[in-house]
Coordinates of C-alpha atoms and ligand atoms in Angstrom, one line a residue:
X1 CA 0.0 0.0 0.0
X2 CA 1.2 3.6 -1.1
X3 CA 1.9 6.3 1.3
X4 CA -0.8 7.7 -0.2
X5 CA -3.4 4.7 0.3
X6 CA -2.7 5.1 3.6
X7 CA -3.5 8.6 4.3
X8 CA -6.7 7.9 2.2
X9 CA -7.7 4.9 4.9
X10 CA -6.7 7.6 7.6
X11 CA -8.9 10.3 5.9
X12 CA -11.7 7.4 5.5
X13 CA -11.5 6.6 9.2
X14 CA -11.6 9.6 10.7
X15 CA -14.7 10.9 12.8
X16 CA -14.5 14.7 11.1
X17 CA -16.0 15.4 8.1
X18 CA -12.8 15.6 5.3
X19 CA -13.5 17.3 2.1
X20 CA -11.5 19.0 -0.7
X21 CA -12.7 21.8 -2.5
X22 CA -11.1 23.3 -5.7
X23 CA -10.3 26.6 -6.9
X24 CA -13.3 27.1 -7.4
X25 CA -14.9 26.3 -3.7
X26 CA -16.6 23.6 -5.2
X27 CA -16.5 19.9 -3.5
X28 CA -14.0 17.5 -4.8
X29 CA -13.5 14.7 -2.5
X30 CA -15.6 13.5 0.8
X31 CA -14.4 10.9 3.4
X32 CA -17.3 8.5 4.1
X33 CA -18.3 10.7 7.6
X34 CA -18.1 13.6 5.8
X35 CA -21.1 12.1 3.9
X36 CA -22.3 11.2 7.0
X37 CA -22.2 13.9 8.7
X38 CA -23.7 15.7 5.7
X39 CA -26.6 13.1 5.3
X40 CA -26.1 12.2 2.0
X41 CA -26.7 8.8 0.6
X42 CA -24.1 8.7 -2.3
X43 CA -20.6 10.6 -2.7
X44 CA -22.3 12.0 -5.9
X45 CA -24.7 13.7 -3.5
X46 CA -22.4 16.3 -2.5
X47 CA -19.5 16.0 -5.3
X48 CA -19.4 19.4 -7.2
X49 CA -21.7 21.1 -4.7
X50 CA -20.3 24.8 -4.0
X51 CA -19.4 24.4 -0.3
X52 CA -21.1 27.9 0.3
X53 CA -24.7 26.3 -0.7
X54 CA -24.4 24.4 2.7
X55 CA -24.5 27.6 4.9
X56 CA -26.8 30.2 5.3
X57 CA -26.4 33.7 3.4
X58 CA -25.8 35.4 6.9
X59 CA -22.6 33.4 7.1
X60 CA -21.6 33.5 3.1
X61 CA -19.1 36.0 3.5
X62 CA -17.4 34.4 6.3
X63 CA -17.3 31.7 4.4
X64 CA -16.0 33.5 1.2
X65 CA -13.2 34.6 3.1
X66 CA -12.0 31.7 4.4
X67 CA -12.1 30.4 1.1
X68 CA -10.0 33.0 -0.3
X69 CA -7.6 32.8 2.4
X70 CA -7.3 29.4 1.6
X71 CA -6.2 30.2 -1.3
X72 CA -3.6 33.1 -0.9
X73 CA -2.0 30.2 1.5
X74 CA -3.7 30.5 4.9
X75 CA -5.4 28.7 7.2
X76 CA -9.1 29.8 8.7
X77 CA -11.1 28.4 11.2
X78 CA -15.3 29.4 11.2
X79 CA -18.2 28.3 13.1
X80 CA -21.7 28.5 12.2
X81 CA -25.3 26.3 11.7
X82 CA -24.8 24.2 8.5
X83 CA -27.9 23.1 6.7
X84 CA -27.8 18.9 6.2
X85 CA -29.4 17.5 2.8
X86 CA -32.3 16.8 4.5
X87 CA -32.3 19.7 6.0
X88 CA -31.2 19.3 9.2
X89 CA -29.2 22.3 11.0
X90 CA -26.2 21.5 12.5
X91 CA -23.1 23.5 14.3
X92 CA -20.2 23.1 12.5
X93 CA -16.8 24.1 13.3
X94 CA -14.8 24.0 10.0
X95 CA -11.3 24.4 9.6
X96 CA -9.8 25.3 5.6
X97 CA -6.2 25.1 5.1
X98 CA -4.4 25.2 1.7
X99 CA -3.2 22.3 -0.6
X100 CA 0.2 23.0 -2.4
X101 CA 1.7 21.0 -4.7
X102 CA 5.5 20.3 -5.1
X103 CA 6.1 24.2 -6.6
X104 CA 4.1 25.1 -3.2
X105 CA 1.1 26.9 -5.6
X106 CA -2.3 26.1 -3.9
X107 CA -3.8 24.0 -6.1
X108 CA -7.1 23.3 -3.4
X109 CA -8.2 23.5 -0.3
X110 CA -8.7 20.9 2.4
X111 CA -11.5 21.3 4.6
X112 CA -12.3 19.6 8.3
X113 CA -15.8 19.9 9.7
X114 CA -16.9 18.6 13.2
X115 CA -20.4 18.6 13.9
X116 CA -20.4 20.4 17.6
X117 CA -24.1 20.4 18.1
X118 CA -24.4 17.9 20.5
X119 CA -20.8 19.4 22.8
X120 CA -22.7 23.0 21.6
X121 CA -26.0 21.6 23.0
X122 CA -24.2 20.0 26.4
X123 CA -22.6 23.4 26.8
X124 CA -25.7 24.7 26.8
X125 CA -26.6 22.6 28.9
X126 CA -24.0 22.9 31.2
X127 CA -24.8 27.0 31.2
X128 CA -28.3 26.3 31.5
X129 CA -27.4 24.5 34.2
X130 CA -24.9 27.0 35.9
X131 CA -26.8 29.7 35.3
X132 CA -30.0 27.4 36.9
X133 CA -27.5 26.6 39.9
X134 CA -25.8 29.8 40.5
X135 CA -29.5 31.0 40.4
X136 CA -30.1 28.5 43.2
X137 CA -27.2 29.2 44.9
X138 CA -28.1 33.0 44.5
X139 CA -31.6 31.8 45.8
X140 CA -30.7 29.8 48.3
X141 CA -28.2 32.5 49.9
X142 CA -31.1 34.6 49.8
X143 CA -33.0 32.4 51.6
X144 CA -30.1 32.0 53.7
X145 CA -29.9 35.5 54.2
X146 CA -33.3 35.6 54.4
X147 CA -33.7 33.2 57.1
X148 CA -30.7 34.5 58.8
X149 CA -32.4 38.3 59.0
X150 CA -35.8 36.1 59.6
X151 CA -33.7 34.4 62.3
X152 CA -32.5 37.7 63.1
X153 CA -36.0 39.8 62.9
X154 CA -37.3 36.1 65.6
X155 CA -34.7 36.8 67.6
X156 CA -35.8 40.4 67.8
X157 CA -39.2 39.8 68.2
X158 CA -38.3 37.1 71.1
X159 CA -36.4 39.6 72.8
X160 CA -38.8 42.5 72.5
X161 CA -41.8 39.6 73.6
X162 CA -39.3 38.9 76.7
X163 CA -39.1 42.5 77.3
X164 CA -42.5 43.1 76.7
X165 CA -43.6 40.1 79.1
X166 CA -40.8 41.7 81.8
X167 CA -42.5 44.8 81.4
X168 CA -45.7 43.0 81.8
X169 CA -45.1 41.2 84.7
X170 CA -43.3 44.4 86.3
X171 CA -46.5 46.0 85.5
X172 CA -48.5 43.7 87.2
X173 CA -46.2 43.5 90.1
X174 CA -46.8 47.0 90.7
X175 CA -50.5 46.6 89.9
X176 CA -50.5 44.4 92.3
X177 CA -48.5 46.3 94.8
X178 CA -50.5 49.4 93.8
X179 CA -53.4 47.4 94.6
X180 CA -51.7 46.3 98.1
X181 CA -51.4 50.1 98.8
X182 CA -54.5 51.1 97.6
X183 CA -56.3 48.4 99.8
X184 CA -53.7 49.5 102.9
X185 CA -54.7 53.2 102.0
X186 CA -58.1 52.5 102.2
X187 CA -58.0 50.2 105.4
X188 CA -56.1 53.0 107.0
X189 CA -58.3 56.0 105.5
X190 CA -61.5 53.7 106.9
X191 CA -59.7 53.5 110.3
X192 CA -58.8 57.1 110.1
X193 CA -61.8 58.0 109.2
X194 CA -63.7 55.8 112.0
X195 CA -61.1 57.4 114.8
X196 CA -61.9 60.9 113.3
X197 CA -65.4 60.5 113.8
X198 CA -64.5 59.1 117.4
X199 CA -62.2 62.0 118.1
X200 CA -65.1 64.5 116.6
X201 CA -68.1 63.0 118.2
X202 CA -65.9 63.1 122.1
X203 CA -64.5 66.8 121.5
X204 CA -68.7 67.3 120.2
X205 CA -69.6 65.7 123.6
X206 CA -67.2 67.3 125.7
X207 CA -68.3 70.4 124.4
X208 CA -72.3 69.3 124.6
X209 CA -71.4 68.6 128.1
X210 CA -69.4 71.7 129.0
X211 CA -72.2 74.0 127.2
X212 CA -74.9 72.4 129.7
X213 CA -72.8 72.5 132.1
X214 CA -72.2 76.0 131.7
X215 CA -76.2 77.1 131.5
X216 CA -77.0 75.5 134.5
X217 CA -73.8 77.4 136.2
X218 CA -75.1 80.2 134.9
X219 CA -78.6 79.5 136.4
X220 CA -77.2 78.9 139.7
X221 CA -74.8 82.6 139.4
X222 CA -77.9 84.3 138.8
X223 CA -80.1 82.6 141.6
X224 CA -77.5 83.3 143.9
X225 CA -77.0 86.6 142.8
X226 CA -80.9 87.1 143.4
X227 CA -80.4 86.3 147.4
X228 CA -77.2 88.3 147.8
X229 CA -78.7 91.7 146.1
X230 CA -81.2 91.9 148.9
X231 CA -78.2 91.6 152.1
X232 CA -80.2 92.8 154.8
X233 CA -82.8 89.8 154.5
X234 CA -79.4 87.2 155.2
X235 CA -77.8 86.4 158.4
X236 CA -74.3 87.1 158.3
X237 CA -73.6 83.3 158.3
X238 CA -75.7 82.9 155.3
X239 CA -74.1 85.8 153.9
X240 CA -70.5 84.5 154.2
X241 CA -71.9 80.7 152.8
X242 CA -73.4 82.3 149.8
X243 CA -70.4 84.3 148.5
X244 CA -68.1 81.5 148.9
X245 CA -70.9 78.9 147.1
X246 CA -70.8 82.1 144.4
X247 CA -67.0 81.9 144.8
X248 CA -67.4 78.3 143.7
X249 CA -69.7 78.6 141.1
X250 CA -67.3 81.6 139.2
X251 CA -64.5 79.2 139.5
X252 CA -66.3 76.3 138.0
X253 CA -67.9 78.6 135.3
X254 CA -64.5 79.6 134.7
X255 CA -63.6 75.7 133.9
X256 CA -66.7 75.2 131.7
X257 CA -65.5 77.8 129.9
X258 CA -62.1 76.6 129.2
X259 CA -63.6 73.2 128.7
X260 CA -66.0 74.5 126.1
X261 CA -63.0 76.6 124.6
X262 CA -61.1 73.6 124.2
X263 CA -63.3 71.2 122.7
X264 CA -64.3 73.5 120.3
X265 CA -62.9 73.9 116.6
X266 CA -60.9 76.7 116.6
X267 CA -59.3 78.8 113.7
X268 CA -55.5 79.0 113.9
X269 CA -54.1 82.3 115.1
X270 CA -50.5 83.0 115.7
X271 CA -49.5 85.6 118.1
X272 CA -47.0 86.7 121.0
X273 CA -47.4 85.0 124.2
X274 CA -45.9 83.8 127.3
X275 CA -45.3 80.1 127.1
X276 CA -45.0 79.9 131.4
X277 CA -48.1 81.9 131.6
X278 CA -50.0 79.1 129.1
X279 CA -48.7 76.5 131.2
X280 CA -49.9 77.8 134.3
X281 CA -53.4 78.5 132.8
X282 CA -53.0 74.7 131.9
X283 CA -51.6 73.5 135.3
X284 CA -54.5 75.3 136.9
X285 CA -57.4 74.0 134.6
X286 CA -55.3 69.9 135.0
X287 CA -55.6 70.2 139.0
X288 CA -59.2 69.5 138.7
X289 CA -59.0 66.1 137.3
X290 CA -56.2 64.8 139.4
X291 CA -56.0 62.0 142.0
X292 CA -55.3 63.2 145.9
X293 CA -52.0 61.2 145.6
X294 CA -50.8 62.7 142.4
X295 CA -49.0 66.5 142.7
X296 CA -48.6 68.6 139.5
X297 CA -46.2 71.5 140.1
X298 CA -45.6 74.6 137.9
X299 CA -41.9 75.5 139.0
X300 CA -42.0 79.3 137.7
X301 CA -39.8 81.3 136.4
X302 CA -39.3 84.9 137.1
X303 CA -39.3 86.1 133.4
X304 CA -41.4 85.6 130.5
X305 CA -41.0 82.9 127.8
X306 CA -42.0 84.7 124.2
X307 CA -43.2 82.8 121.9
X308 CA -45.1 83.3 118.1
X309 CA -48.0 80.5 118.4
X310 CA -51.7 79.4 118.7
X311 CA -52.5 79.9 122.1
X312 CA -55.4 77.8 121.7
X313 CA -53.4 75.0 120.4
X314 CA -50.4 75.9 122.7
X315 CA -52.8 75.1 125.9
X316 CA -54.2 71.7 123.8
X317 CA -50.7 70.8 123.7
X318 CA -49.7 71.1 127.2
X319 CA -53.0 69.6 128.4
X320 CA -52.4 66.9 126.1
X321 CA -49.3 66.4 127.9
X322 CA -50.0 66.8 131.1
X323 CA -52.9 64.1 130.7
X324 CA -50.5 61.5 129.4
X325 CA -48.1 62.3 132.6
X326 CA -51.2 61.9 135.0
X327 CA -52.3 58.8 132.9
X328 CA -48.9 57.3 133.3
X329 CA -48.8 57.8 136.7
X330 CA -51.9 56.0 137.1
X331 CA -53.1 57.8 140.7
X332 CA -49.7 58.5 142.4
X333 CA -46.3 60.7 141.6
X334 CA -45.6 63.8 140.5
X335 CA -46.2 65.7 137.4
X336 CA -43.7 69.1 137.1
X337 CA -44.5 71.7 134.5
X338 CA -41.0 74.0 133.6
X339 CA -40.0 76.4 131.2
X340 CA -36.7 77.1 130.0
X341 CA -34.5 79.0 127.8
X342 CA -32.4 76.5 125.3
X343 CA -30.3 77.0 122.1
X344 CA -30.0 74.3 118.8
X345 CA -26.3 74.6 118.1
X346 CA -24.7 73.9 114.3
X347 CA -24.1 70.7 115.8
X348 CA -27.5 69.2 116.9
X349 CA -29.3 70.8 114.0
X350 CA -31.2 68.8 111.6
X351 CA -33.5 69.7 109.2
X352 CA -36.4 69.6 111.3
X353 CA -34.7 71.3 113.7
X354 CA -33.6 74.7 112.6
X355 CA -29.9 75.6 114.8
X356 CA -31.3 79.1 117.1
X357 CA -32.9 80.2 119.8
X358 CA -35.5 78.6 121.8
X359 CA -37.8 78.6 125.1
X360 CA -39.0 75.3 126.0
X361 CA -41.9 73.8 128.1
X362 CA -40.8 70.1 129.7
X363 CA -43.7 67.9 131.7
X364 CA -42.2 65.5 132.8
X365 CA -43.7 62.6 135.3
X366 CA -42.6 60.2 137.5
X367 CA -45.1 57.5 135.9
X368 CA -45.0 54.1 133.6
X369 CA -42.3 55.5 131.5
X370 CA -42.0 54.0 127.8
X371 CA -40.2 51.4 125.9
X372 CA -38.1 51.9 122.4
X373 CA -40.9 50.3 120.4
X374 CA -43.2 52.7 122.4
X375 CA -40.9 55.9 121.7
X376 CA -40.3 55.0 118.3
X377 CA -44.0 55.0 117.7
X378 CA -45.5 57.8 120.0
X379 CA -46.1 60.6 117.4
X380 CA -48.3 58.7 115.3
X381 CA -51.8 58.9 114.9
X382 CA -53.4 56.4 116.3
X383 CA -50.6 54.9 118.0
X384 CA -52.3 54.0 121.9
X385 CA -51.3 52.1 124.5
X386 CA -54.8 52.7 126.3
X387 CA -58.0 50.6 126.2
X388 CA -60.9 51.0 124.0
X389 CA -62.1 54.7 125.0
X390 CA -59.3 55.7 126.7
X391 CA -57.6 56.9 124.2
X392 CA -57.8 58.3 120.5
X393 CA -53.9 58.2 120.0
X394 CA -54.2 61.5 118.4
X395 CA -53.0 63.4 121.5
X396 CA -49.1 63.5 120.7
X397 CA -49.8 63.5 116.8
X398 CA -51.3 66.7 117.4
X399 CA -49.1 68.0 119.3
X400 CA -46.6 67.2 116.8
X401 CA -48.7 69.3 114.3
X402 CA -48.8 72.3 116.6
X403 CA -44.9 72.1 117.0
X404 CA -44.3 72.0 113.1
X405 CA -46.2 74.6 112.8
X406 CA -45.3 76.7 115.0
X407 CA -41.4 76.3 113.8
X408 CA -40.4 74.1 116.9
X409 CA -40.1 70.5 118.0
X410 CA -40.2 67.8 120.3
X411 CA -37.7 65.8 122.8
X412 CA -38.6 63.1 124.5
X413 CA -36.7 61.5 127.4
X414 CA -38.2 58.3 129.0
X415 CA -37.1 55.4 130.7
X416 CA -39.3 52.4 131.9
X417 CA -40.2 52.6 135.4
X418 CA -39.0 56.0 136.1
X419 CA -40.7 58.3 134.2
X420 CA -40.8 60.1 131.3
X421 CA -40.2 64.1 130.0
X422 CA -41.3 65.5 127.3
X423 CA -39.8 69.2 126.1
X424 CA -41.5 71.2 123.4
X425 CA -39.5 73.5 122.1
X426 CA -40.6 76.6 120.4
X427 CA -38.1 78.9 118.7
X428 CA -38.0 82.2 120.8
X429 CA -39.8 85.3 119.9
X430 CA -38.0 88.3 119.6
X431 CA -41.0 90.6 120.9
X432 CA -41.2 92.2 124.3
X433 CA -43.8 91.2 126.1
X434 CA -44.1 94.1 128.2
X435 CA -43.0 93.9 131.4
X436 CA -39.7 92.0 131.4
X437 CA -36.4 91.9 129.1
X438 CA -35.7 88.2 127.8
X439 CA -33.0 86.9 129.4
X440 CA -29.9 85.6 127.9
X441 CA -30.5 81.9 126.8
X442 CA -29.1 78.8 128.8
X443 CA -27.5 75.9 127.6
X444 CA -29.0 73.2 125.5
X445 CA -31.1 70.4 126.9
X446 CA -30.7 67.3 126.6
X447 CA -32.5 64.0 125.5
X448 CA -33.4 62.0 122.6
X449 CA -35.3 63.5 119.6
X450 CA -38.1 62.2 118.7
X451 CA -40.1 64.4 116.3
X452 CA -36.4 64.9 114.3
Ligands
LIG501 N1 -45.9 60.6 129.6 C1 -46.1 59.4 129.1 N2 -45.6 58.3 129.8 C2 -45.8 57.1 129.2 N3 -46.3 56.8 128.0 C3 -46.8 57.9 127.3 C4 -46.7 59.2 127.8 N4 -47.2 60.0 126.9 C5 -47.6 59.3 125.9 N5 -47.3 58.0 126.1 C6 -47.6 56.8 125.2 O1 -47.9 57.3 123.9 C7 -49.2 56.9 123.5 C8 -49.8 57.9 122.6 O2 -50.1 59.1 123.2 P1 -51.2 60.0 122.7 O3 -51.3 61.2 123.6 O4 -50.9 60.3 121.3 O5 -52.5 59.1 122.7 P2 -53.3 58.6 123.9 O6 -52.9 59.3 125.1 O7 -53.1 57.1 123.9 O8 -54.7 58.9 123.5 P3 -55.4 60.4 123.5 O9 -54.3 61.4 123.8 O10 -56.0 60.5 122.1 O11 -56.4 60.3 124.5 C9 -49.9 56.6 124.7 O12 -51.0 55.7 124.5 C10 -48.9 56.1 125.7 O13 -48.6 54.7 125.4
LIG502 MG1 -52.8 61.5 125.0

């Protein structure tokens, strides 16, 4: 077999399609896959067909081209859709390369066609199916993303819903508490209440009492009086019993009076006065109501005590006072009644009590005295330590009042068993009171605070 045998077997065997074209671009030769490929039943099918027929006019002068560069010498390489003979399309890629003879003049052309559709069609394919995955991929890092800002936006809303349910029970808490409170408040504004009504309806009986009382006093005055105008009809026996019976009957108006006074409401006047002289007013209107064993002393002082207040409530204050001592002292002891000058340094000031000058007024008993729970209690209202109609337990708290408003305060000194002190202590007034010149003031008292 020639050399040239064998590269015709080659040619015959090879997958490509393997043509020669002339000059003229017209088919000369076809390898048996070229007729294949090119679904032609017999070589004289396609023999002397211009290779340009097979593709579409779009492509002609590519095609041209590489034909005419084929033959100046050079090689080309095209792709395009080639139409079969039964008119199928088909991707070619085509390669045209010159044939030389000995003299190296191109006398045709060789060409070598692949039919790519089906690798064109898999790379399609294959795009179709990256573009489809990366659109996946793109999807499903969206939904990644997605879920991770829904995961993000849960994790929010969990948060906020744990706050919220925080807040919620916080809210309830203090619903609740506010309920405890407002159920306390009104407990305490019913007990208040019921107390006030006590406290109102004694001071309205006291003053019921003390207005009868009074009438009939007056009744008695005036019958009296009647006798003692006419003095020449009494003996002088009678005469001397009937002006100390009308002696008697003054004093006891005089009480009445006071009684009345102090039972009834009274509007809150501030002026001048002379604590001692209060006091003894006080001491005078308490002897009445004490036991034969129990002595109340006034231990006076030469000089006034000035102070800015409301006498009314002043004299409440110290009676208030001096019937704790006598009820403390249950029957026997002493009660003493003292006024004072005393000074708040720097030092022992607080803010309820201002640093100045003061006078004071101390009762001080030799009764029950008082325990810490009992001190630490005293000035509220309603604190008592007496039975059920003894005592309001408003006595002290109103004494506090008087001694806030009044710019002062309170110090209380007790001890069990011995006795107990209390010292109100009103800042001094800077007023004359007439007759004598305020003394320097004395050193500070002492004793535990109880209304600071
Ligand atoms: N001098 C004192 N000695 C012992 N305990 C006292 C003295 N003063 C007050 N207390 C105690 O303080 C409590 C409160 O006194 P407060 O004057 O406020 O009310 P009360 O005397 O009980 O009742 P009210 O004054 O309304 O009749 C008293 O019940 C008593 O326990
Ligand atoms: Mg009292």
């Amino acid at each position: 077999m020639s050399p040239g045998d064998h590269y015709r077997q080659i040619i015959e065997l090879s997958e490509d399609c393997i043509l020669e074209l002339d000059a003229t671009g017209r088919i000369a030769s076809v390898n048996r896959h070229g007729l294949d490929l090119l679904q032609a039943f017999e070589r004289s099918d396609v023999l002397h067909r211009a290779w340009q027929d097979f593709w579409p006019p779009a492509l002609h002068p590519v095609v041209h081209q590489a034909l005419r560069r084929g033959l100046e010498g050079q090689s080309s390489q095209y792709t395009g859709t080639l139409t079969t003979l039964r008119g199928a399309q088909r991707q070619w890629s085509v390669s045209i390369a010159p044939l030389s003879d000995a003299a190296g003049r191109v006398e045709s052309l060789v060409v070598v066609g692949r039919d790519i559709t089906e690798m064109r069609r898999v790379e399609q394919a294959l795009r179709t199916l990256n573009a489809s995955l990366s659109s996946q991929l793109q999807g499903a890092e969206s939904q990644v993303m997605a879920a991770s800002q829904h995961n993000q936006y849960l994790e929010a809303t969990l948060t906020q819903a744990q706050v919220i349910s925080e807040r919620r029970r916080h809210l309830e808490l203090a619903a609740l508490q506010q309920r405890d409170i407002a159920e306390a408040a009104r407990a305490m504004a019913e007990h208040t209440a019921m107390q006030a009504q006590k406290g109102e309806a004694v001071g309205q009986l006291v003053a019921g009492i003390a207005h009868d009382f009074n009438n009939m006093l007056q009744t008695a005055v005036a019958a009296i009086s009647m006798v003692t105008d006419a003095p020449e009809t009494l003996t002088p026996i009678q005469r001397k019993l009937l002006g100390r019976g009308n002696e008697a009957l003054g004093h006891a108006t005089a009480v009445a009076k006071r009684l009345l006074g102090f039972a009834r409401q009274h509007p809150v006047r501030a002026e001048p006065m002379d604590l001692q002289e209060v006091a003894l007013e006080m001491a005078e209107l308490m002897q009445q109501s004490l036991a034969p064993d129990l002595q109340l002393v006034v231990e006076r002082q030469s000089q006034p005590f000035p102070v800015i207040a409301d006498r009314h409530s002043v004299g409440q204050a110290v009676m208030n006072l001096c019937i704790n001592a006598r009820d403390a002292c249950g029957g026997t002891g002493r009660i003493t009644l003292r006024c004072d000058q005393g000074q708040v340094s720097q030092d022992w000031a607080t803010h309820l009590r201002a640093a100045g000058d003061y006078v004071t007024l101390s009762v001080a008993d030799t009764g029950s005295g008082m325990d810490q729970a009992a001190m630490s209690r005293l000035f509220e209202p309603y604190f008592t330590t007496k039975p059920e109609g003894r005592g309001t337990g408003l006595g002290l708290a109103q004494v506090y009042a008087l001694m806030r408003q009044a710019g002062g305060f309170i110090d209380v000194d007790s001890a069990v068993g011995v006795g107990t002190v209390m010292t109100l202590w009103f800042p001094r007034a800077h007023v004359s009171l007439g007759e004598a010149e305020v003394p320097p003031a004395l050193p500070a008292a002492s004793g535990s605070d109880l209304s600071a």
